[in-house]
Amino acid sequence: MKDKDLRKRVPYHIQRDVLDELGVDQVAEKSDFKISAKEKFREAVRCTGPRFKSCFLSFVPLLTWLPRYPFRENAIGDLISGISVGIMHLPQGMAYALLAAVPPVFGLYSSFYPILIYFIFGTSKHISVGTYAVMSVMIGSVTERLAPDSDFMIPGNDTNSTSLDIVSRDAERVKIAATVTFLSGIFQVLLLGLVRFGFVVTYLSEPLVRAYTTAAAIHVIVSQLKYSFGINPQRYSGPLSLIYTIIEDCALLGQTNIGTLVVSIVTIIGLVAAKELSALAARKIPIPIPVELITIIIATVVSWQMDLKTEYGVEVVGKIPSGLQAPVAPAVSLLGSMVGDAFALAVVGYGIAISLGRIFALKYAYKVDSNQELIALGLSNSIGGLFNCFAISCSMSRSMVQVSTGGKSQVAGAISALVILVILLKIGELFEELPKAVLAAIIYVNLQGMMKQFGDIRSLWRTNKVDMVVWVMTLILTVLFNPDMGLAASIAFSILTVVFRTQLPKYSILGQVPGTDIYKPVEDYNQVKEIPGIMIFHSSATLYFANAEMYIDALYEKTGVDVAKLLSHKKKLEAKRLRKEKKAAKKAKKEAKKRAKEAVKAAEDVGAVEVGPDPDTDTTLPQAIILDLSPVNFLDTVGVKTLRNIYKDYGEAGVQVYFCGCQRGVVESMENGDFFNEKVTKSILFSSVHDAVLYSLHHMIKLIGINSGEMEMLYCEI
């Protein structure tokens, strides 16, 4: 079998001269042409007719794809998909408004205005933007922190009694939610979108996003317990607020409204059962059953017929005004107190939307413009904030329904917005008797997918333990802190793991695969052998200030040569020799010619000290050390200084140092860091390890006369 595999190998023969960096530059005719910063700026701001047209069409993608919309192929699918998703927007919008601590009707507004804006400026054909649980709970933490119930308590008729002014509180919270949404949209459009800062989402790795949404789901569940049990716990904010809220909820369980609890339990059981049946019937029925819509219709009818609000004290949605609201300017005075929250909303909303958008784009073979998505979401939020909407992103559940029901373009989103418009104008007021416990139950059931993400821990443990640690720490940090603070802490921890991994790379000595120009770690392969007299040192990470000292320590350890100790030992021998010579000279001068023989004998002793072998001297000192810098993608000033010190110290110890695999940016950093001079040139740089090895052997043949025959044989073998 082994011989058969060998016969299948493709032969590879090449003959050329050994090339250092200077030789490569000469043979390849290195170009020194560089575009100046002035020319780059001039090209960036240059405006021509075609360029202006291209920029304008990329800014408003609707003008590009709508004139070419394939009506016959897509119209029916987009119509059915839009109606299906619009029906889902009704219960989810009202439910997620509770998470944002605003009246349910504002969830419907948030399912209308932003969707129309995204229809014009968005580039993803399949995601369904609108209310989203994670964004809503982040909005709720801001509104409840800046407008707590305690600020709206008014004195009652009795001396010691107070009552909550719900109307004033809700009005203030709507203003806060709209303002922070407007500011997050401005961040997305101006700070991130127009400056092409879409790459910021790369700091949100998949394990981090999934753990963050799981932790946010826990925040969502805890925040809805008060609606399920009919209790009124105190609002907590800041670190550990979730823990305090759970303790408060447990303390108030004795005040549970039985009617509210029964409504919650019955609704949860009914929703779970209905969704399971809907999943079983999905193969036979092309259109998904609107389980949430049927649930709120039944719950509203039951609540109205049984008068749950009056008879059992069940809290209901209340007044739902019909029609649309006029735009309102944001509260400028509040902007300073919500900058951090708005930035967190901007990053999280974009991260979730672009992640899902790229999944569908890859599946259906089209491109999503990440920076245009930032602008589209930013405009949706900033313009939506003017109409009292709260921050939006995209929902996995609605997006999956949009795709499964035949949606093929942004037209499906526009049709879903029209469905919400009809509800706002004509139907919304019919749901005034809907119990809030039903909306909380809808939220619980819709969070099933997020809670299943706990299974990531097991899979990540098998595939990548560092990612598993990031997942667990993100969950813990987000649960212990608010979602905004938890996000910042999680990103910081994720970046630290990258730093730690560069500080703890794998260091190894490379050897040659017999008969090839391939070099592999000697500890990983049985047939890989070191080149006599040459040590090839390799690090799996880049070299910079955080790991420079560890790089040197590992080099000393792997090569078995501690240059610092070696140089110190040589200095001690030199000092000892000088002391002996001085002592012998004094002794020779003091004694007369009578002791000439003793003086000669003392001089001979000094010579013995000078040239005699020292028991501590390392006789296995290599003739050359080759540093494989192929993993190094940049060098800072500390990295350049480290390489300079290595070259200098080993050179003083009689060991020649060569560098190989240097990328162009690394060479430029060495040039800018004054690494090269008249004595140290680019002739010590090589493109490959094999070039450096051959050059080292050739150099050793010239220097070592006694073993020149052996070296020449080895040179020919390699």
XYZ file of C-alpha atoms in Angstrom:
718
model
C 0.000 0.000 0.000
C 2.865 2.292 0.870
C 4.623 1.605 -2.454
C 1.372 2.261 -4.304
C 1.034 5.644 -2.583
C 4.625 6.484 -3.499
C 3.982 5.727 -7.185
C 1.055 8.142 -7.189
C 3.220 11.069 -6.145
C 3.826 13.816 -8.717
C 7.561 14.398 -9.388
C 8.997 17.796 -8.504
C 12.456 18.847 -9.779
C 13.954 22.317 -9.891
C 17.472 23.659 -10.086
C 18.420 27.228 -9.267
C 20.946 29.318 -7.387
C 20.571 29.992 -3.678
C 18.901 33.398 -3.408
C 18.975 35.829 -0.530
C 16.652 38.828 -0.292
C 18.911 40.962 -2.484
C 19.086 38.202 -5.092
C 15.292 37.803 -5.130
C 14.842 41.562 -5.537
C 17.231 41.511 -8.490
C 15.821 38.436 -10.233
C 12.177 39.406 -9.677
C 12.895 43.091 -10.419
C 11.326 44.502 -7.280
C 9.193 47.551 -7.931
C 9.671 50.595 -5.722
C 6.615 52.341 -7.121
C 4.330 53.624 -4.376
C 1.228 55.780 -4.554
C 1.605 58.815 -2.318
C -0.978 59.658 0.313
C -1.808 62.798 -1.654
C -2.575 60.765 -4.780
C -4.669 58.298 -2.799
C -6.700 61.134 -1.296
C -7.121 62.801 -4.674
C -8.338 59.533 -6.206
C -10.721 58.953 -3.291
C -12.402 62.364 -3.620
C -12.366 62.486 -7.425
C -15.941 62.630 -8.700
C -16.932 61.684 -12.218
C -20.319 61.055 -13.759
C -20.094 57.249 -13.783
C -18.598 57.198 -10.312
C -21.333 59.430 -8.909
C -23.981 57.233 -10.518
C -22.387 54.094 -9.095
C -22.164 55.587 -5.594
C -25.751 56.802 -5.705
C -27.094 53.441 -6.891
C -25.079 51.591 -4.241
C -26.502 53.965 -1.621
C -30.077 53.340 -2.839
C -30.061 49.680 -3.995
C -33.817 49.796 -4.650
C -33.142 51.774 -7.838
C -30.922 48.965 -9.102
C -32.953 45.831 -8.433
C -36.574 47.040 -8.557
C -36.611 47.977 -12.298
C -35.348 44.456 -13.038
C -37.709 42.728 -10.612
C -38.894 39.416 -12.166
C -42.600 39.891 -11.506
C -43.829 36.567 -12.861
C -41.279 34.465 -10.994
C -41.236 36.257 -7.634
C -44.534 38.101 -7.163
C -46.659 35.229 -5.811
C -43.941 33.955 -3.475
C -43.200 37.441 -2.123
C -46.928 38.128 -1.604
C -47.546 34.940 0.400
C -44.296 35.396 2.307
C -45.039 39.045 3.107
C -48.519 38.264 4.468
C -47.165 35.379 6.564
C -44.367 37.479 8.063
C -46.720 40.428 8.605
C -49.008 38.193 10.649
C -45.979 37.198 12.766
C -45.072 40.857 13.301
C -48.343 41.489 15.160
C -47.823 39.253 18.218
C -44.039 39.619 18.252
C -44.153 43.399 17.968
C -46.625 43.720 20.841
C -44.715 41.176 22.955
C -41.290 42.720 22.413
C -42.686 46.152 23.254
C -43.123 44.812 26.793
C -39.403 44.000 26.828
C -38.661 47.578 25.821
C -40.950 48.776 28.665
C -43.208 50.747 26.291
C -46.898 50.275 25.372
C -47.533 47.428 22.867
C -48.655 49.695 20.046
C -45.108 51.053 19.725
C -43.973 47.551 18.877
C -46.311 47.733 15.892
C -44.848 51.095 14.881
C -41.380 49.484 15.074
C -42.636 46.759 12.742
C -43.752 49.268 10.132
C -41.525 52.333 9.615
C -38.080 50.647 9.820
C -39.140 47.878 7.448
C -40.074 50.383 4.748
C -36.720 52.163 5.159
C -34.821 48.883 4.917
C -36.828 47.983 1.806
C -35.287 51.024 0.108
C -31.697 50.848 1.385
C -31.084 47.197 2.367
C -29.171 44.653 0.297
C -30.268 41.342 1.855
C -33.167 39.700 0.051
C -34.190 37.275 2.757
C -33.778 38.668 6.279
C -36.826 39.994 8.094
C -35.992 43.167 9.996
C -38.153 44.430 12.811
C -38.469 43.926 16.544
C -35.986 41.542 18.128
C -35.881 40.202 21.677
C -32.225 41.039 22.417
C -32.540 44.600 21.145
C -35.811 45.086 23.015
C -34.377 43.989 26.357
C -31.410 46.335 25.831
C -33.853 49.178 25.144
C -35.826 48.169 28.252
C -32.728 48.433 30.453
C -32.261 52.033 29.265
C -35.885 53.113 29.618
C -36.309 51.603 33.081
C -32.996 53.034 34.262
C -33.733 56.589 33.102
C -37.469 56.523 33.885
C -38.004 54.275 36.942
C -41.424 53.870 38.496
C -40.268 55.768 41.583
C -40.078 58.997 39.558
C -43.791 58.835 38.711
C -45.385 58.143 42.068
C -48.118 60.649 42.926
C -49.769 61.088 46.348
C -53.148 59.452 46.781
C -56.222 60.496 48.705
C -54.890 59.008 51.928
C -51.993 60.567 53.770
C -49.575 57.645 53.350
C -50.785 56.275 50.008
C -49.231 56.817 46.596
C -50.150 55.685 43.106
C -48.215 55.253 39.865
C -48.832 57.725 37.061
C -48.694 55.160 34.264
C -49.548 57.620 31.478
C -46.684 59.994 32.307
C -44.263 57.109 32.871
C -45.076 55.465 29.547
C -44.803 58.775 27.693
C -41.339 59.378 29.165
C -40.198 55.851 28.397
C -41.383 56.130 24.804
C -39.374 59.338 24.463
C -36.269 57.652 25.928
C -36.635 54.578 23.706
C -37.072 56.715 20.594
C -34.091 58.917 21.488
C -31.660 56.055 22.127
C -32.877 54.398 18.915
C -32.280 57.614 16.977
C -28.767 57.925 18.437
C -27.899 54.292 17.670
C -29.021 54.888 14.076
C -26.790 57.953 13.845
C -23.869 55.854 15.095
C -24.579 53.214 12.466
C -24.900 55.693 9.595
C -22.247 58.288 10.396
C -19.712 56.674 12.726
C -19.756 53.195 11.193
C -21.412 53.254 7.770
C -20.122 56.313 5.938
C -16.543 55.797 7.166
C -16.691 52.161 5.939
C -16.340 50.766 9.439
C -18.291 47.601 8.749
C -15.341 45.431 9.768
C -16.086 46.200 13.437
C -18.409 43.208 13.411
C -15.374 40.935 12.974
C -14.748 41.366 16.701
C -18.057 39.589 17.300
C -17.112 35.951 16.781
C -19.844 33.351 16.304
C -19.354 31.792 19.793
C -19.520 35.270 21.327
C -22.716 36.220 19.459
C -24.456 32.937 20.274
C -23.492 33.105 23.950
C -24.505 36.767 24.111
C -27.941 36.093 22.634
C -28.378 33.172 25.056
C -27.516 35.391 28.018
C -29.793 38.123 26.674
C -32.577 35.511 26.447
C -32.092 34.838 30.164
C -32.461 38.574 30.816
C -35.624 38.525 28.682
C -37.143 35.604 30.595
C -36.438 37.167 33.993
C -37.860 40.511 32.885
C -41.143 38.835 31.865
C -41.694 36.895 35.089
C -43.604 39.826 36.566
C -46.208 39.561 33.789
C -46.509 35.785 34.214
C -47.024 35.944 37.996
C -48.862 39.254 38.171
C -46.347 40.792 40.602
C -44.669 44.192 40.668
C -40.996 43.825 41.687
C -38.619 46.705 42.222
C -36.522 47.722 39.229
C -32.744 47.148 39.590
C -29.970 48.414 37.332
C -26.221 47.981 37.082
C -24.076 44.914 37.772
C -25.845 41.908 39.339
C -29.235 43.486 38.618
C -30.466 40.160 37.195
C -29.595 38.372 40.450
C -31.325 41.032 42.537
C -34.412 40.842 40.303
C -34.634 37.052 40.697
C -34.356 37.397 44.484
C -37.052 40.088 44.460
C -39.339 37.949 42.281
C -38.922 34.980 44.616
C -39.745 37.167 47.616
C -42.964 38.326 45.915
C -44.210 34.887 44.878
C -46.657 34.967 47.767
C -48.436 37.861 46.035
C -48.913 35.940 42.777
C -52.126 36.660 40.911
C -53.592 33.191 40.370
C -55.636 34.295 37.361
C -52.539 35.692 35.627
C -50.517 32.550 36.417
C -53.243 30.284 35.019
C -53.405 32.354 31.818
C -49.600 32.068 31.477
C -49.473 28.309 32.022
C -52.385 27.561 29.699
C -50.930 29.808 26.976
C -47.430 28.272 27.201
C -48.801 24.719 27.029
C -51.095 25.628 24.153
C -48.323 27.377 22.198
C -45.827 24.540 22.620
C -48.398 21.930 21.590
C -49.584 23.998 18.634
C -46.036 24.611 17.399
C -45.251 20.890 17.569
C -48.367 20.105 15.550
C -47.518 22.882 13.115
C -44.034 21.403 12.636
C -45.545 17.979 11.900
C -47.987 19.488 9.402
C -45.342 21.669 7.723
C -44.655 19.041 5.028
C -48.266 18.914 3.925
C -49.193 22.589 4.337
C -47.071 25.008 2.260
C -47.959 28.017 4.426
C -47.034 27.930 8.132
C -49.882 28.045 10.626
C -49.931 31.482 12.372
C -49.890 29.982 15.860
C -49.125 33.265 17.688
C -51.888 35.137 15.822
C -54.463 32.446 16.611
C -53.318 32.489 20.247
C -53.761 36.234 20.744
C -57.147 36.188 18.987
C -58.417 33.387 21.262
C -56.875 35.021 24.352
C -58.431 38.393 23.509
C -61.886 36.863 22.999
C -61.665 34.871 26.247
C -60.418 37.912 28.166
C -63.248 40.042 26.780
C -65.952 37.448 27.436
C -64.782 36.538 30.962
C -63.736 40.107 31.841
C -60.401 38.869 33.206
C -59.236 42.397 33.990
C -62.127 43.147 36.364
C -62.988 39.710 37.732
C -59.502 38.290 38.252
C -57.184 41.322 38.162
C -55.355 40.157 35.042
C -53.325 42.986 33.498
C -54.256 43.646 29.857
C -52.678 45.598 27.020
C -55.028 48.576 27.372
C -55.607 51.445 24.997
C -54.263 50.941 21.457
C -54.665 54.141 19.446
C -55.532 53.677 15.791
C -53.699 55.460 13.006
C -50.130 56.700 12.675
C -48.259 59.281 14.709
C -46.562 62.413 13.443
C -42.741 62.520 13.703
C -41.289 63.911 16.939
C -37.816 65.379 17.438
C -35.555 63.355 19.790
C -34.936 64.595 23.318
C -31.507 66.212 22.876
C -31.094 66.657 26.638
C -31.047 62.871 27.101
C -28.377 62.085 24.502
C -25.446 62.455 26.880
C -26.783 59.840 29.287
C -27.199 57.094 26.690
C -24.130 57.244 24.427
C -22.770 53.887 25.606
C -26.168 52.209 25.325
C -26.697 53.570 21.811
C -23.291 52.372 20.627
C -23.927 48.900 22.060
C -27.294 48.789 20.269
C -25.630 49.854 17.014
C -22.982 47.130 17.193
C -25.239 44.303 18.407
C -28.055 45.074 15.957
C -25.657 45.219 13.027
C -23.748 42.119 14.125
C -26.885 39.998 14.286
C -28.290 41.321 11.008
C -25.108 40.953 8.954
C -24.417 37.463 10.331
C -27.840 36.225 9.281
C -27.700 38.163 6.005
C -24.405 36.519 5.027
C -25.808 33.062 5.754
C -28.696 33.574 3.311
C -26.472 35.337 0.766
C -24.077 32.383 0.741
C -26.955 29.920 0.436
C -28.673 31.730 -2.445
C -25.518 32.989 -4.234
C -25.689 36.761 -4.002
C -23.657 39.425 -2.216
C -24.563 41.449 0.847
C -22.754 44.792 1.165
C -21.713 44.991 4.829
C -21.256 48.772 4.845
C -24.535 49.367 3.005
C -26.257 47.155 5.591
C -24.902 49.473 8.278
C -26.355 52.470 6.474
C -29.696 50.706 5.893
C -30.059 49.684 9.544
C -28.859 53.095 10.675
C -31.431 54.921 8.577
C -34.130 52.487 9.728
C -33.303 53.251 13.357
C -32.684 56.991 13.051
C -35.808 57.664 10.960
C -37.804 55.151 13.016
C -36.720 56.971 16.179
C -38.431 60.098 14.860
C -41.699 58.104 14.725
C -41.340 56.734 18.299
C -39.994 53.344 17.206
C -37.426 51.404 19.213
C -34.258 49.793 17.834
C -34.642 46.933 15.400
C -32.552 44.125 13.966
C -33.492 40.910 12.174
C -35.246 37.855 13.574
C -34.184 34.307 12.739
C -37.710 32.920 13.165
C -39.341 35.504 10.867
C -36.514 35.184 8.330
C -36.938 31.420 8.186
C -40.688 31.838 7.636
C -40.023 34.433 4.930
C -37.703 32.021 3.090
C -39.816 28.898 3.603
C -42.980 30.550 2.272
C -41.349 31.599 -1.010
C -39.926 35.050 -0.275
C -37.220 35.923 -2.806
C -36.663 39.676 -2.437
C -37.149 42.740 -0.259
C -40.661 43.055 -1.672
C -41.790 40.480 0.915
C -40.669 42.859 3.662
C -42.597 45.758 2.130
C -45.767 43.636 1.952
C -45.367 42.646 5.624
C -45.150 46.352 6.470
C -48.420 46.946 4.603
C -50.044 44.199 6.699
C -48.953 46.038 9.861
C -50.283 49.299 8.396
C -53.742 47.740 7.988
C -53.588 46.501 11.583
C -52.563 49.941 12.864
C -55.330 51.699 10.968
C -58.245 49.294 11.455
C -57.620 46.230 13.600
C -55.237 47.237 16.401
C -57.895 48.491 18.816
C -59.538 45.043 18.844
C -56.630 43.687 20.954
C -57.036 46.086 23.882
C -58.300 43.252 26.130
C -55.337 40.978 25.371
C -53.653 39.856 28.649
C -49.983 40.821 28.926
C -49.315 37.351 30.335
C -50.144 35.957 26.873
C -47.518 38.194 25.280
C -44.992 37.056 27.901
C -45.832 33.435 27.081
C -45.258 34.125 23.370
C -41.825 35.500 24.264
C -40.946 32.411 26.323
C -41.859 30.029 23.545
C -40.047 32.048 20.887
C -36.860 31.903 22.987
C -36.669 28.110 22.726
C -34.111 28.332 19.935
C -31.833 30.618 21.916
C -31.966 28.404 24.994
C -31.002 25.390 22.848
C -27.719 27.177 22.185
C -26.474 25.815 25.526
C -25.633 22.747 23.445
C -22.790 24.799 21.933
C -20.748 24.161 25.079
C -20.523 20.444 24.378
C -19.675 20.836 20.694
C -17.092 23.565 21.350
C -15.445 21.417 24.033
C -14.739 18.849 21.320
C -13.677 21.277 18.591
C -12.039 24.309 20.241
C -11.708 24.730 23.993
C -10.682 28.397 23.740
C -13.924 29.194 21.899
C -15.784 27.273 24.592
C -14.157 29.448 27.277
C -15.176 32.554 25.292
C -18.753 31.197 25.092
C -18.984 30.487 28.819
C -17.361 33.765 29.886
C -19.615 35.765 27.545
C -22.652 34.083 29.099
C -21.438 34.753 32.649
C -20.396 38.361 31.991
C -23.648 39.215 30.206
C -25.777 37.559 32.886
C -23.933 39.305 35.726
C -23.798 42.695 33.996
C -26.357 44.475 31.860
C -26.376 43.455 28.176
C -24.470 46.609 27.157
C -21.733 46.257 29.786
C -21.682 42.507 29.232
C -21.061 43.007 25.512
C -18.082 45.301 26.131
C -16.617 42.927 28.714
C -17.151 39.933 26.427
C -15.422 41.588 23.464
C -12.515 42.568 25.724
C -12.209 38.997 26.999
C -12.391 37.592 23.469
C -9.576 39.898 22.330
C -7.526 38.936 25.389
C -7.741 35.275 24.398
C -6.163 36.204 21.072
C -3.397 38.101 22.875
C -2.785 35.199 25.239
C -2.567 32.780 22.317
C 0.120 34.951 20.687
C 1.970 34.983 24.006
C 1.849 31.198 24.256
C 2.674 29.945 20.761
C 4.343 26.657 19.910
C 8.113 26.950 19.575
C 9.984 24.209 17.742
C 13.244 23.212 16.078
C 12.813 22.306 12.424
C 14.485 19.455 10.615
C 14.588 18.341 7.000
C 12.304 15.760 5.477
C 14.907 13.508 3.798
C 15.453 14.235 0.126
C 13.196 17.325 0.055
C 13.301 21.060 0.691
C 10.543 20.665 3.301
C 11.251 21.352 6.974
C 9.039 20.190 9.838
C 9.277 20.161 13.673
C 11.611 17.347 14.709
C 9.431 16.415 17.697
C 6.416 15.764 15.465
C 8.014 13.454 12.868
C 10.192 10.369 13.238
C 12.053 10.715 9.925
C 12.749 14.441 10.175
C 16.415 15.088 11.019
C 18.258 18.217 12.113
C 21.020 19.605 9.905
C 24.388 19.160 11.713
C 25.732 22.462 12.973
C 22.548 24.367 12.090
C 19.563 25.102 14.346
C 16.322 26.154 12.616
C 13.991 27.900 15.091
C 10.266 28.347 14.375
C 7.478 30.133 16.270
C 3.795 29.680 15.420
C 2.910 33.311 16.239
C 4.015 36.775 15.227
C 6.732 38.626 17.151
C 5.793 41.810 18.994
C 6.150 43.522 22.357
C 3.881 41.123 24.272
C 5.862 37.966 23.477
C 9.347 39.258 22.578
C 10.917 38.199 25.878
C 9.302 34.757 25.707
C 10.578 34.407 22.141
C 14.162 34.915 23.307
C 13.739 32.541 26.263
C 12.312 29.840 23.996
C 15.171 30.363 21.511
C 17.740 29.866 24.275
C 15.913 26.784 25.535
C 15.385 25.110 22.157
C 18.887 25.777 20.844
C 20.499 24.870 24.168
C 22.538 28.059 24.024
C 21.958 30.780 26.581
C 23.847 33.592 24.901
C 23.653 35.839 27.961
C 25.359 33.228 30.146
C 27.825 32.363 27.379
C 28.900 35.990 26.927
C 29.065 36.458 30.694
C 31.274 33.379 30.977
C 33.576 34.649 28.229
C 33.896 37.988 29.988
C 34.794 36.242 33.243
C 37.458 34.172 31.450
C 38.828 37.325 29.841
C 38.960 39.110 33.206
C 40.611 36.072 34.808
C 43.204 35.961 32.042
C 43.990 39.653 32.462
C 44.383 39.252 36.214
C 46.769 36.323 35.738
C 48.818 38.251 33.192
C 49.047 41.272 35.473
C 50.031 39.158 38.440
C 52.642 37.287 36.405
C 54.094 40.534 35.066
C 54.504 41.955 38.572
C 56.059 38.733 39.767
C 58.451 38.637 36.826
C 59.526 42.223 37.373
C 60.024 41.789 41.115
C 62.177 38.719 40.797
C 65.581 38.942 39.278
C 67.189 36.981 36.585
C 67.701 34.236 39.159
C 64.058 33.234 38.792
C 63.793 33.515 35.036
C 62.766 29.902 34.733
C 59.964 30.374 37.274
C 58.779 33.480 35.401
C 58.686 31.498 32.155
C 56.779 28.758 33.928
C 54.222 31.281 35.228
C 53.762 32.664 31.727
C 53.131 29.167 30.480
C 50.485 28.748 33.219
C 48.810 31.955 32.019
C 48.757 30.604 28.472
C 47.133 27.447 29.773
C 44.368 29.487 31.353
C 43.865 31.378 28.133
C 43.603 28.496 25.738
C 42.639 25.582 27.947
C 39.139 24.185 27.763
C 36.740 25.311 30.454
C 34.540 22.645 32.009
C 31.497 24.933 31.766
C 31.961 25.736 28.070
C 29.240 24.289 25.781
C 31.027 22.232 23.143
C 27.767 21.725 21.175
C 27.525 25.361 20.096
C 25.914 25.493 16.595
C 27.662 27.201 13.729
C 24.495 28.905 12.495
C 20.960 29.618 13.650
C 18.129 30.186 11.184
C 15.015 31.997 12.399
C 11.902 31.076 10.418
C 9.850 34.298 10.381
C 7.157 33.119 7.961
C 4.368 33.353 10.635
C 5.387 36.947 11.468
C 2.998 39.326 9.696
C 4.221 42.531 11.342
C 7.062 43.824 13.503
C 6.824 46.614 16.026
C 9.844 48.487 17.397
C 10.280 45.913 20.171
C 10.250 43.092 17.638
C 12.906 44.791 15.488
C 15.054 45.442 18.565
C 14.678 41.796 19.621
C 15.905 40.524 16.250
C 18.769 43.010 16.315
C 19.855 41.853 19.779
C 19.626 38.183 18.764
C 21.809 38.808 15.719
C 24.338 40.818 17.713
C 24.576 38.536 20.766
C 24.869 35.291 18.829
C 27.366 36.972 16.515
C 29.559 37.888 19.477
C 29.327 34.259 20.589
C 30.557 33.126 17.163
C 27.193 31.950 15.838
C 25.917 33.302 12.524
C 22.189 34.186 12.447
C 20.024 34.107 9.301
C 16.363 35.024 8.777
C 14.003 33.358 6.320
C 10.373 33.663 5.189
C 10.214 37.408 5.843
C 7.139 39.087 4.394
C 7.525 42.428 2.672
C 5.994 44.331 5.586
C 8.467 42.693 7.969
C 11.426 43.652 5.780
C 10.156 47.233 5.571
C 9.806 47.347 9.365
C 13.411 46.159 9.689
C 14.524 48.840 7.240
C 12.592 51.573 9.054
C 13.944 50.329 12.392
C 17.567 50.759 11.199
C 18.239 47.037 11.423
C 20.483 47.091 8.376
C 23.763 48.989 8.043
C 27.072 48.686 6.215
C 27.961 45.446 8.020
C 24.470 43.932 8.283
C 22.801 43.738 4.875
C 19.845 41.944 3.357
C 22.165 39.087 2.444
C 21.174 37.459 5.771
C 17.515 37.320 4.632
C 16.246 34.368 2.587
C 12.884 33.574 1.033
C 12.850 29.953 2.209
C 14.344 27.809 4.932
C 16.111 25.653 2.333
C 17.899 28.659 0.807
C 19.156 29.654 4.249
C 20.313 26.092 5.011
C 22.243 25.746 1.750
C 23.898 29.125 2.210
C 24.833 28.260 5.818
C 26.426 24.957 4.767
C 28.343 26.665 1.982
C 29.594 29.267 4.474
C 30.603 26.547 6.953
C 32.598 24.691 4.253
C 34.711 27.803 3.755
C 35.302 28.322 7.493
C 35.834 24.733 8.745
C 38.805 23.309 6.939
C 39.115 20.118 8.977
C 35.612 18.908 8.171
C 35.299 20.439 4.734
C 34.979 17.014 3.100
C 32.150 15.964 5.384
C 30.423 19.287 4.929
C 30.666 19.044 1.137
C 29.132 15.565 1.242
C 26.297 16.862 3.433
C 25.851 19.856 1.128
C 25.518 17.564 -1.877
C 23.019 15.327 -0.050
C 20.809 18.258 0.873
